[in-house]
């Protein structure tokens, strides 16, 4: 699975901000000044893929009911999926037309990888150094 795009439509300090990773595989490094939003972006990736944590930590600018992320993924089979995830409400996980999606749809693209493994393998964070065996 590859993340082609992450859209932070209403998340943390971001409104209508996108990260485009392109259609080809590659290594992507996000860096910046302190308080630029790197950790917030890391939480956005995890939240759009696995759901939001119980505690609301990224409601800086947007109410919890308005938090909205979207992503475009490409599976190992070459099929793409564009979807959005709201923090709350009917059809919290939906395709871009608003039709409900089942969590299994995302889980299959992730090959069944749980949040903890994904975060440990694909995100470097100086505060949380876990290793997956």
mmCIF file of C-alpha atoms in Angstrom:
data_model
loop_
_atom_site.group_PDB
_atom_site.id
_atom_site.type_symbol
_atom_site.label_atom_id
_atom_site.label_comp_id
_atom_site.label_asym_id
_atom_site.label_seq_id
_atom_site.Cartn_x
_atom_site.Cartn_y
_atom_site.Cartn_z
ATOM 1 C CA UNK A 1 0.000 0.000 0.000
ATOM 2 C CA UNK A 2 1.140 3.516 -0.815
ATOM 3 C CA UNK A 3 -0.192 6.848 0.400
ATOM 4 C CA UNK A 4 -0.585 9.025 -2.688
ATOM 5 C CA UNK A 5 -2.097 12.033 -0.896
ATOM 6 C CA UNK A 6 -3.085 13.202 2.573
ATOM 7 C CA UNK A 7 -5.607 16.013 2.833
ATOM 8 C CA UNK A 8 -5.990 17.800 6.148
ATOM 9 C CA UNK A 9 -9.294 19.485 5.411
ATOM 10 C CA UNK A 10 -10.003 20.453 9.023
ATOM 11 C CA UNK A 11 -7.364 19.086 11.373
ATOM 12 C CA UNK A 12 -5.209 20.724 14.019
ATOM 13 C CA UNK A 13 -4.053 24.109 12.753
ATOM 14 C CA UNK A 14 -4.624 23.074 9.117
ATOM 15 C CA UNK A 15 -7.520 23.906 6.810
ATOM 16 C CA UNK A 16 -7.536 22.559 3.249
ATOM 17 C CA UNK A 17 -3.857 21.569 3.287
ATOM 18 C CA UNK A 18 -2.573 18.675 1.213
ATOM 19 C CA UNK A 19 0.540 16.591 0.992
ATOM 20 C CA UNK A 20 0.925 14.977 -2.417
ATOM 21 C CA UNK A 21 3.346 12.047 -2.471
ATOM 22 C CA UNK A 22 2.914 11.211 -6.141
ATOM 23 C CA UNK A 23 2.056 8.021 -7.919
ATOM 24 C CA UNK A 24 5.463 6.365 -7.747
ATOM 25 C CA UNK A 25 6.983 4.624 -4.727
ATOM 26 C CA UNK A 26 9.675 6.488 -2.868
ATOM 27 C CA UNK A 27 10.983 7.710 0.443
ATOM 28 C CA UNK A 28 9.369 10.831 1.871
ATOM 29 C CA UNK A 29 10.817 12.840 4.734
ATOM 30 C CA UNK A 30 8.886 15.633 6.387
ATOM 31 C CA UNK A 31 10.959 18.131 8.316
ATOM 32 C CA UNK A 32 10.519 21.681 9.538
ATOM 33 C CA UNK A 33 10.791 24.173 12.338
ATOM 34 C CA UNK A 34 9.461 23.444 15.816
ATOM 35 C CA UNK A 35 5.672 23.847 15.978
ATOM 36 C CA UNK A 36 5.371 23.681 12.174
ATOM 37 C CA UNK A 37 2.904 20.761 12.343
ATOM 38 C CA UNK A 38 5.104 17.695 11.788
ATOM 39 C CA UNK A 39 3.715 15.723 14.737
ATOM 40 C CA UNK A 40 0.198 16.855 13.882
ATOM 41 C CA UNK A 41 0.694 15.551 10.332
ATOM 42 C CA UNK A 42 1.962 12.235 11.691
ATOM 43 C CA UNK A 43 -1.165 11.935 13.851
ATOM 44 C CA UNK A 44 -3.270 12.819 10.791
ATOM 45 C CA UNK A 45 -1.793 9.920 8.801
ATOM 46 C CA UNK A 46 -2.489 7.500 11.634
ATOM 47 C CA UNK A 47 -5.989 8.901 12.219
ATOM 48 C CA UNK A 48 -7.067 8.766 8.592
ATOM 49 C CA UNK A 49 -5.900 5.158 8.285
ATOM 50 C CA UNK A 50 -6.967 3.750 11.658
ATOM 51 C CA UNK A 51 -9.486 6.167 13.140
ATOM 52 C CA UNK A 52 -9.157 8.927 15.669
ATOM 53 C CA UNK A 53 -7.921 8.267 19.198
ATOM 54 C CA UNK A 54 -10.456 8.730 21.987
ATOM 55 C CA UNK A 55 -8.739 11.852 23.289
ATOM 56 C CA UNK A 56 -9.111 14.927 21.060
ATOM 57 C CA UNK A 57 -5.646 16.483 20.769
ATOM 58 C CA UNK A 58 -5.893 18.168 17.366
ATOM 59 C CA UNK A 59 -8.852 20.490 17.776
ATOM 60 C CA UNK A 60 -6.675 23.629 17.733
ATOM 61 C CA UNK A 61 -8.696 25.460 15.120
ATOM 62 C CA UNK A 62 -11.633 23.128 14.445
ATOM 63 C CA UNK A 63 -14.259 21.714 16.791
ATOM 64 C CA UNK A 64 -14.057 17.960 17.290
ATOM 65 C CA UNK A 65 -17.315 17.533 15.345
ATOM 66 C CA UNK A 66 -15.771 19.286 12.320
ATOM 67 C CA UNK A 67 -12.452 17.398 12.133
ATOM 68 C CA UNK A 68 -12.041 15.938 8.643
ATOM 69 C CA UNK A 69 -9.200 14.148 6.873
ATOM 70 C CA UNK A 70 -9.027 12.564 3.439
ATOM 71 C CA UNK A 71 -6.516 10.332 1.704
ATOM 72 C CA UNK A 72 -5.774 8.566 -1.523
ATOM 73 C CA UNK A 73 -4.178 5.133 -1.259
ATOM 74 C CA UNK A 74 -2.936 2.665 -3.837
ATOM 75 C CA UNK A 75 -2.936 -0.999 -2.940
ATOM 76 C CA UNK A 76 -0.336 -3.568 -3.943
ATOM 77 C CA UNK A 77 -2.790 -4.696 -6.617
ATOM 78 C CA UNK A 78 -2.699 -1.209 -8.205
ATOM 79 C CA UNK A 79 -6.254 -0.285 -7.228
ATOM 80 C CA UNK A 80 -6.686 3.161 -5.724
ATOM 81 C CA UNK A 81 -9.054 4.307 -3.011
ATOM 82 C CA UNK A 82 -9.908 7.899 -2.179
ATOM 83 C CA UNK A 83 -11.792 8.376 1.075
ATOM 84 C CA UNK A 84 -12.506 10.724 3.925
ATOM 85 C CA UNK A 85 -12.750 10.213 7.661
ATOM 86 C CA UNK A 86 -14.718 12.444 9.992
ATOM 87 C CA UNK A 87 -14.197 12.278 13.711
ATOM 88 C CA UNK A 88 -17.918 11.808 14.347
ATOM 89 C CA UNK A 89 -21.244 11.391 12.664
ATOM 90 C CA UNK A 90 -23.028 9.229 10.182
ATOM 91 C CA UNK A 91 -20.729 7.725 7.573
ATOM 92 C CA UNK A 92 -17.623 8.829 9.475
ATOM 93 C CA UNK A 93 -15.601 6.707 7.034
ATOM 94 C CA UNK A 94 -16.806 7.333 3.496
ATOM 95 C CA UNK A 95 -15.742 7.560 -0.107
ATOM 96 C CA UNK A 96 -15.509 11.062 -1.535
ATOM 97 C CA UNK A 97 -19.163 11.001 -2.617
ATOM 98 C CA UNK A 98 -20.181 10.410 1.019
ATOM 99 C CA UNK A 99 -21.121 6.734 0.671
ATOM 100 C CA UNK A 100 -20.201 4.758 3.790
ATOM 101 C CA UNK A 101 -17.141 2.515 3.728
ATOM 102 C CA UNK A 102 -16.439 -0.384 6.041
ATOM 103 C CA UNK A 103 -13.235 -0.338 8.132
ATOM 104 C CA UNK A 104 -12.264 -3.635 6.493
ATOM 105 C CA UNK A 105 -11.756 -1.735 3.221
ATOM 106 C CA UNK A 106 -8.839 0.209 4.707
ATOM 107 C CA UNK A 107 -7.583 -2.752 6.757
ATOM 108 C CA UNK A 108 -7.277 -4.873 3.615
ATOM 109 C CA UNK A 109 -5.190 -2.194 1.883
ATOM 110 C CA UNK A 110 -2.954 -2.112 4.965
ATOM 111 C CA UNK A 111 -2.550 -5.874 4.834
ATOM 112 C CA UNK A 112 -4.097 -6.119 8.295
ATOM 113 C CA UNK A 113 -1.277 -4.115 9.904
ATOM 114 C CA UNK A 114 -2.397 -2.679 13.257
ATOM 115 C CA UNK A 115 -1.897 0.973 14.192
ATOM 116 C CA UNK A 116 0.967 0.208 16.593
ATOM 117 C CA UNK A 117 2.987 -1.619 13.959
ATOM 118 C CA UNK A 118 2.310 0.999 11.295
ATOM 119 C CA UNK A 119 3.390 3.864 13.572
ATOM 120 C CA UNK A 120 6.464 2.031 14.762
ATOM 121 C CA UNK A 121 7.657 1.008 11.294
ATOM 122 C CA UNK A 122 6.730 4.014 9.174
ATOM 123 C CA UNK A 123 7.121 6.980 11.494
ATOM 124 C CA UNK A 124 10.250 8.167 13.210
ATOM 125 C CA UNK A 125 9.451 10.048 16.377
ATOM 126 C CA UNK A 126 12.114 10.947 18.916
ATOM 127 C CA UNK A 127 9.638 10.561 21.803
ATOM 128 C CA UNK A 128 8.377 7.099 20.966
ATOM 129 C CA UNK A 129 11.035 4.575 20.005
ATOM 130 C CA UNK A 130 9.297 1.229 19.732
ATOM 131 C CA UNK A 131 10.458 -1.722 17.745
ATOM 132 C CA UNK A 132 8.337 -4.339 16.092
ATOM 133 C CA UNK A 133 9.561 -7.907 16.026
#
